[in-house]
Amino acid sequence: ANMKRKIKFYKSLDETGFSCHGGEAEWSLPHRNEDGTWTPGEWMPEIEGELKECENGYHVASFRQLIYWLAPRIFEAEVGSEIIKCHDLYIVRKIRLTKELAGWNEDEARLFACDCVERVLPIYEVKHPNDIRPRNAIEVARLFVNTPTKFNALRFARDAVCKAWGQAEDVASRYVALSAVYASSTYTYTAFSAADAAQAAVFAVREAAKAEALARGLNESEALSVGLKAMDVMEEWQVMRLRQILEGGVNGGVNDVVD
């Protein structure tokens, strides 16, 4: 399928420049010149045979899809004319990386995760007005970004919010607490945790909207439809927030066709 309009594509890799969402390719990385311009990496070996999701082809994401594929490093990519659109990614035959999004790092990933949780905290706090564990986890996680010595504080906050997650009785609250667990992750793969935190926050919104619709007397399928709409709105917000982080400001130059 040839795309009618130009979409900017992105590729997420691990910190050493290898594929990390399936596949083990070592990528030719772009490098930044002294004047701030970028020299692209080499074109990757062209894919032979039919392009197939998860089997044959290079996976890339539009900006809208990046929230599902966060990883330690994010690159802009140039692709050949053969592009197949799948559910939450695209598959291409030819690709090279043109520049790295330098605004993305462990700290920004954690702060993005915190932003996602903070957005859904009210869902939890309405049901558990006296339970500060999720909010505390976020505050400590933010603090940790500026003061990495506070590792023990982070670990305690994460353990506490893990308990909150286990104890929450409604589904939406469980997702909020889970999102906070990911945001206060004590592992080094903060970018992967950020993707998980974002997703759990989206599910929290879906479940809360669904529960509210059922309480208003809507039937199961109407309630689900309300939940999915709320989920879309939350994802749009996450995409906008990620754009602000990666491009330093709302109109920082990621011109993506909304697909």
CSV table of C-alpha atoms in Angstrom, one decimal:
chain,number,residue,atom,x,y,z
A,1,ALA,CA,0.0,0.0,0.0
A,2,ASN,CA,1.5,3.4,-0.9
A,3,MET,CA,0.6,6.1,1.5
A,4,LYS,CA,-1.1,9.1,-0.1
A,5,ARG,CA,0.3,11.6,2.4
A,6,LYS,CA,3.7,11.7,3.9
A,7,ILE,CA,3.8,10.3,7.4
A,8,LYS,CA,6.9,10.7,9.6
A,9,PHE,CA,8.1,7.3,10.9
A,10,TYR,CA,10.0,6.5,14.0
A,11,LYS,CA,12.0,3.5,15.3
A,12,SER,CA,12.6,2.7,18.9
A,13,LEU,CA,15.8,0.9,19.9
A,14,ASP,CA,17.6,-0.2,23.0
A,15,GLU,CA,20.4,1.9,24.4
A,16,THR,CA,23.0,0.0,22.3
A,17,GLY,CA,21.1,0.6,19.0
A,18,PHE,CA,19.6,-2.9,18.7
A,19,SER,CA,16.0,-3.9,18.0
A,20,CYS,CA,14.2,-4.4,21.3
A,21,HIS,CA,10.5,-5.1,20.4
A,22,GLY,CA,11.2,-8.5,18.8
A,23,GLY,CA,14.0,-9.1,16.4
A,24,GLU,CA,17.7,-8.7,17.0
A,25,ALA,CA,18.9,-6.4,14.3
A,26,GLU,CA,21.9,-4.1,14.9
A,27,TRP,CA,21.1,-0.8,13.4
A,28,SER,CA,23.3,1.7,11.6
A,29,LEU,CA,22.8,4.8,13.7
A,30,PRO,CA,22.8,8.4,12.5
A,31,HIS,CA,25.3,10.8,14.0
A,32,ARG,CA,25.1,14.4,14.8
A,33,ASN,CA,27.5,16.8,13.1
A,34,GLU,CA,29.2,19.7,14.8
A,35,ASP,CA,26.8,22.2,13.2
A,36,GLY,CA,23.8,20.3,14.7
A,37,THR,CA,22.7,18.6,11.4
A,38,TRP,CA,22.5,14.8,11.2
A,39,THR,CA,24.2,12.3,8.9
A,40,PRO,CA,21.8,9.4,8.4
A,41,GLY,CA,22.8,5.8,9.2
A,42,GLU,CA,23.3,3.4,6.3
A,43,TRP,CA,20.2,1.9,4.6
A,44,MET,CA,19.5,-1.4,6.3
A,45,PRO,CA,19.6,-4.6,4.2
A,46,GLU,CA,16.5,-4.7,2.1
A,47,ILE,CA,13.8,-7.2,3.2
A,48,GLU,CA,13.3,-10.1,0.7
A,49,GLY,CA,9.9,-11.7,0.1
A,50,GLU,CA,6.4,-10.7,1.2
A,51,LEU,CA,6.1,-8.2,4.1
A,52,LYS,CA,4.3,-9.8,7.0
A,53,GLU,CA,3.6,-8.4,10.5
A,54,CYS,CA,6.0,-9.9,13.2
A,55,GLU,CA,7.5,-12.1,10.6
A,56,ASN,CA,9.1,-10.3,7.7
A,57,GLY,CA,9.8,-6.6,7.5
A,58,TYR,CA,11.1,-3.6,9.5
A,59,HIS,CA,8.5,-2.3,12.0
A,60,VAL,CA,8.1,1.4,12.4
A,61,ALA,CA,5.6,3.6,14.1
A,62,SER,CA,3.9,6.9,13.3
A,63,PHE,CA,4.1,9.5,16.1
A,64,ARG,CA,0.6,8.5,17.2
A,65,GLN,CA,1.7,4.9,17.7
A,66,LEU,CA,4.9,5.7,19.5
A,67,ILE,CA,3.3,5.5,22.9
A,68,TYR,CA,3.0,1.7,22.4
A,69,TRP,CA,6.6,1.3,21.4
A,70,LEU,CA,8.6,3.5,23.8
A,71,ALA,CA,12.2,2.3,24.3
A,72,PRO,CA,15.5,3.9,25.5
A,73,ARG,CA,16.2,5.5,22.2
A,74,ILE,CA,13.9,6.9,19.5
A,75,PHE,CA,14.9,7.7,16.0
A,76,GLU,CA,13.3,9.3,13.0
A,77,ALA,CA,13.4,7.0,10.0
A,78,GLU,CA,13.2,7.3,6.2
A,79,VAL,CA,11.5,4.4,4.5
A,80,GLY,CA,11.0,3.1,1.0
A,81,SER,CA,7.7,3.3,-0.9
A,82,GLU,CA,6.4,-0.1,0.1
A,83,ILE,CA,4.6,0.4,3.4
A,84,ILE,CA,2.0,-1.9,5.0
A,85,LYS,CA,-0.3,-0.6,7.7
A,86,CYS,CA,-1.1,-2.9,10.6
A,87,HIS,CA,-3.1,-2.4,13.8
A,88,ASP,CA,-0.6,-0.4,15.8
A,89,LEU,CA,2.5,-0.2,13.5
A,90,TYR,CA,3.7,-0.1,9.9
A,91,ILE,CA,5.9,-2.6,8.1
A,92,VAL,CA,8.5,-1.5,5.5
A,93,ARG,CA,11.0,-3.1,3.2
A,94,LYS,CA,13.6,-0.4,3.1
A,95,ILE,CA,14.7,1.9,6.0
A,96,ARG,CA,17.4,4.0,7.4
A,97,LEU,CA,17.6,6.1,10.5
A,98,THR,CA,18.0,9.8,9.9
A,99,LYS,CA,18.2,11.4,13.3
A,100,GLU,CA,17.9,10.7,17.0
A,101,LEU,CA,15.3,12.4,19.2
A,102,ALA,CA,17.8,13.7,21.7
A,103,GLY,CA,15.1,15.0,24.1
A,104,TRP,CA,14.3,11.5,25.1
A,105,ASN,CA,16.1,9.8,28.0
A,106,GLU,CA,15.6,7.8,31.2
A,107,ASP,CA,14.5,10.8,33.2
A,108,GLU,CA,12.1,12.1,30.5
A,109,ALA,CA,10.6,8.6,30.3
A,110,ARG,CA,10.0,8.5,34.0
A,111,LEU,CA,8.5,12.0,34.0
A,112,PHE,CA,6.2,11.1,31.1
A,113,ALA,CA,5.0,8.0,33.1
A,114,CYS,CA,4.4,10.2,36.1
A,115,ASP,CA,2.3,12.6,34.0
A,116,CYS,CA,0.2,9.7,32.7
A,117,VAL,CA,-0.5,8.5,36.3
A,118,GLU,CA,-1.2,12.0,37.6
A,119,ARG,CA,-3.8,12.4,34.9
A,120,VAL,CA,-5.8,9.4,36.3
A,121,LEU,CA,-5.1,9.7,40.0
A,122,PRO,CA,-8.6,11.2,40.7
A,123,ILE,CA,-10.1,7.9,39.5
A,124,TYR,CA,-8.3,6.2,42.4
A,125,GLU,CA,-8.7,8.9,45.0
A,126,VAL,CA,-12.5,9.2,44.6
A,127,LYS,CA,-12.7,5.5,45.6
A,128,HIS,CA,-9.9,5.6,48.2
A,129,PRO,CA,-10.0,9.2,49.6
A,130,ASN,CA,-7.6,8.4,52.4
A,131,ASP,CA,-5.0,6.3,50.5
A,132,ILE,CA,-2.1,8.4,49.4
A,133,ARG,CA,0.1,5.6,48.2
A,134,PRO,CA,-0.3,6.1,44.4
A,135,ARG,CA,0.2,9.9,44.7
A,136,ASN,CA,3.2,9.4,47.0
A,137,ALA,CA,4.7,6.9,44.4
A,138,ILE,CA,4.5,9.6,41.8
A,139,GLU,CA,5.9,12.3,44.0
A,140,VAL,CA,8.9,10.1,45.0
A,141,ALA,CA,9.4,9.1,41.4
A,142,ARG,CA,9.6,12.7,40.3
A,143,LEU,CA,12.0,13.5,43.1
A,144,PHE,CA,14.2,10.5,42.1
A,145,VAL,CA,14.7,12.1,38.7
A,146,ASN,CA,16.5,15.1,40.3
A,147,THR,CA,18.0,13.1,43.2
A,148,PRO,CA,19.0,9.7,42.1
A,149,THR,CA,20.4,9.0,45.6
A,150,LYS,CA,16.8,8.5,46.8
A,151,PHE,CA,16.7,5.0,45.5
A,152,ASN,CA,15.5,3.5,48.8
A,153,ALA,CA,12.7,6.0,49.0
A,154,LEU,CA,11.7,5.0,45.5
A,155,ARG,CA,11.8,1.3,46.4
A,156,PHE,CA,9.6,1.9,49.5
A,157,ALA,CA,7.1,4.0,47.6
A,158,ARG,CA,6.9,1.4,44.9
A,159,ASP,CA,6.4,-1.5,47.4
A,160,ALA,CA,3.6,0.5,49.0
A,161,VAL,CA,1.8,1.2,45.7
A,162,CYS,CA,2.2,-2.5,44.8
A,163,LYS,CA,0.2,-3.3,47.9
A,164,ALA,CA,-2.4,-0.7,46.9
A,165,TRP,CA,-2.6,-2.4,43.6
A,166,GLY,CA,-3.3,-5.7,45.3
A,167,GLN,CA,-5.9,-4.2,47.6
A,168,ALA,CA,-7.9,-2.1,45.2
A,169,GLU,CA,-11.3,-3.7,44.6
A,170,ASP,CA,-12.5,-2.0,41.5
A,171,VAL,CA,-10.8,-2.6,38.1
A,172,ALA,CA,-10.2,1.1,37.3
A,173,SER,CA,-8.4,1.7,40.6
A,174,ARG,CA,-6.3,-1.3,40.1
A,175,TYR,CA,-5.2,0.1,36.7
A,176,VAL,CA,-4.3,3.5,38.3
A,177,ALA,CA,-2.3,1.8,41.0
A,178,LEU,CA,-0.6,-0.4,38.4
A,179,SER,CA,0.3,2.6,36.3
A,180,ALA,CA,1.9,4.1,39.5
A,181,VAL,CA,3.8,0.9,40.0
A,182,TYR,CA,5.3,1.2,36.5
A,183,ALA,CA,6.1,4.9,37.0
A,184,SER,CA,8.0,4.2,40.2
A,185,SER,CA,9.8,1.3,38.6
A,186,THR,CA,13.2,0.6,40.2
A,187,TYR,CA,14.6,-1.1,37.1
A,188,THR,CA,16.9,0.5,34.6
A,189,TYR,CA,14.5,0.0,31.7
A,190,THR,CA,12.5,3.1,32.5
A,191,ALA,CA,11.4,3.7,28.9
A,192,PHE,CA,9.7,0.3,28.7
A,193,SER,CA,8.0,0.9,32.1
A,194,ALA,CA,6.8,4.3,30.8
A,195,ALA,CA,5.0,2.5,27.9
A,196,ASP,CA,3.4,0.2,30.5
A,197,ALA,CA,2.4,3.1,32.7
A,198,ALA,CA,0.8,4.9,29.8
A,199,GLN,CA,-1.1,1.8,28.8
A,200,ALA,CA,-2.3,1.1,32.3
A,201,ALA,CA,-3.5,4.7,32.6
A,202,VAL,CA,-5.5,4.4,29.4
A,203,PHE,CA,-7.1,1.2,30.7
A,204,ALA,CA,-8.0,2.9,34.0
A,205,VAL,CA,-9.8,5.6,32.0
A,206,ARG,CA,-11.7,3.0,29.9
A,207,GLU,CA,-12.8,1.0,33.0
A,208,ALA,CA,-13.9,4.1,35.0
A,209,ALA,CA,-15.9,5.5,32.1
A,210,LYS,CA,-17.5,2.1,31.5
A,211,ALA,CA,-18.4,1.6,35.2
A,212,GLU,CA,-19.9,5.1,35.3
A,213,ALA,CA,-22.0,4.4,32.1
A,214,LEU,CA,-23.3,1.1,33.6
A,215,ALA,CA,-24.2,3.0,36.8
A,216,ARG,CA,-26.2,5.4,34.6
A,217,GLY,CA,-28.2,2.5,33.3
A,218,LEU,CA,-26.5,2.0,29.9
A,219,ASN,CA,-26.2,-1.6,28.7
A,220,GLU,CA,-22.9,-3.5,28.4
A,221,SER,CA,-22.2,-2.7,24.8
A,222,GLU,CA,-23.1,1.0,25.1
A,223,ALA,CA,-20.9,1.2,28.2
A,224,LEU,CA,-18.0,-0.3,26.4
A,225,SER,CA,-18.4,2.2,23.6
A,226,VAL,CA,-18.3,5.1,26.2
A,227,GLY,CA,-15.2,3.5,27.7
A,228,LEU,CA,-13.4,3.2,24.3
A,229,LYS,CA,-14.1,6.9,23.5
A,230,ALA,CA,-12.7,7.9,26.9
A,231,MET,CA,-9.7,5.7,26.2
A,232,ASP,CA,-9.1,7.5,22.8
A,233,VAL,CA,-9.2,10.9,24.5
A,234,MET,CA,-6.6,9.8,27.0
A,235,GLU,CA,-4.3,8.4,24.3
A,236,GLU,CA,-4.6,11.6,22.4
A,237,TRP,CA,-3.5,13.5,25.5
A,238,GLN,CA,-0.6,11.1,26.0
A,239,VAL,CA,0.6,11.6,22.4
A,240,MET,CA,0.4,15.4,22.9
A,241,ARG,CA,2.4,15.2,26.1
A,242,LEU,CA,5.0,12.9,24.5
A,243,ARG,CA,5.3,15.4,21.6
A,244,GLN,CA,6.0,18.2,24.1
A,245,ILE,CA,8.7,16.2,25.7
A,246,LEU,CA,10.4,15.0,22.5
A,247,GLU,CA,10.2,18.2,20.6
A,248,GLY,CA,10.5,20.7,23.4
A,249,GLY,CA,7.2,22.5,23.0
A,250,VAL,CA,3.9,21.8,21.4
A,251,ASN,CA,4.8,22.9,17.9
A,252,GLY,CA,8.3,21.6,17.9
A,253,GLY,CA,8.3,20.3,14.4
A,254,VAL,CA,6.9,16.8,14.4
A,255,ASN,CA,4.5,17.0,11.5
A,256,ASP,CA,2.6,13.8,11.6
A,257,VAL,CA,-0.4,12.9,9.6
A,258,VAL,CA,-3.0,11.7,12.1
A,259,ASP,CA,-3.8,8.2,10.9
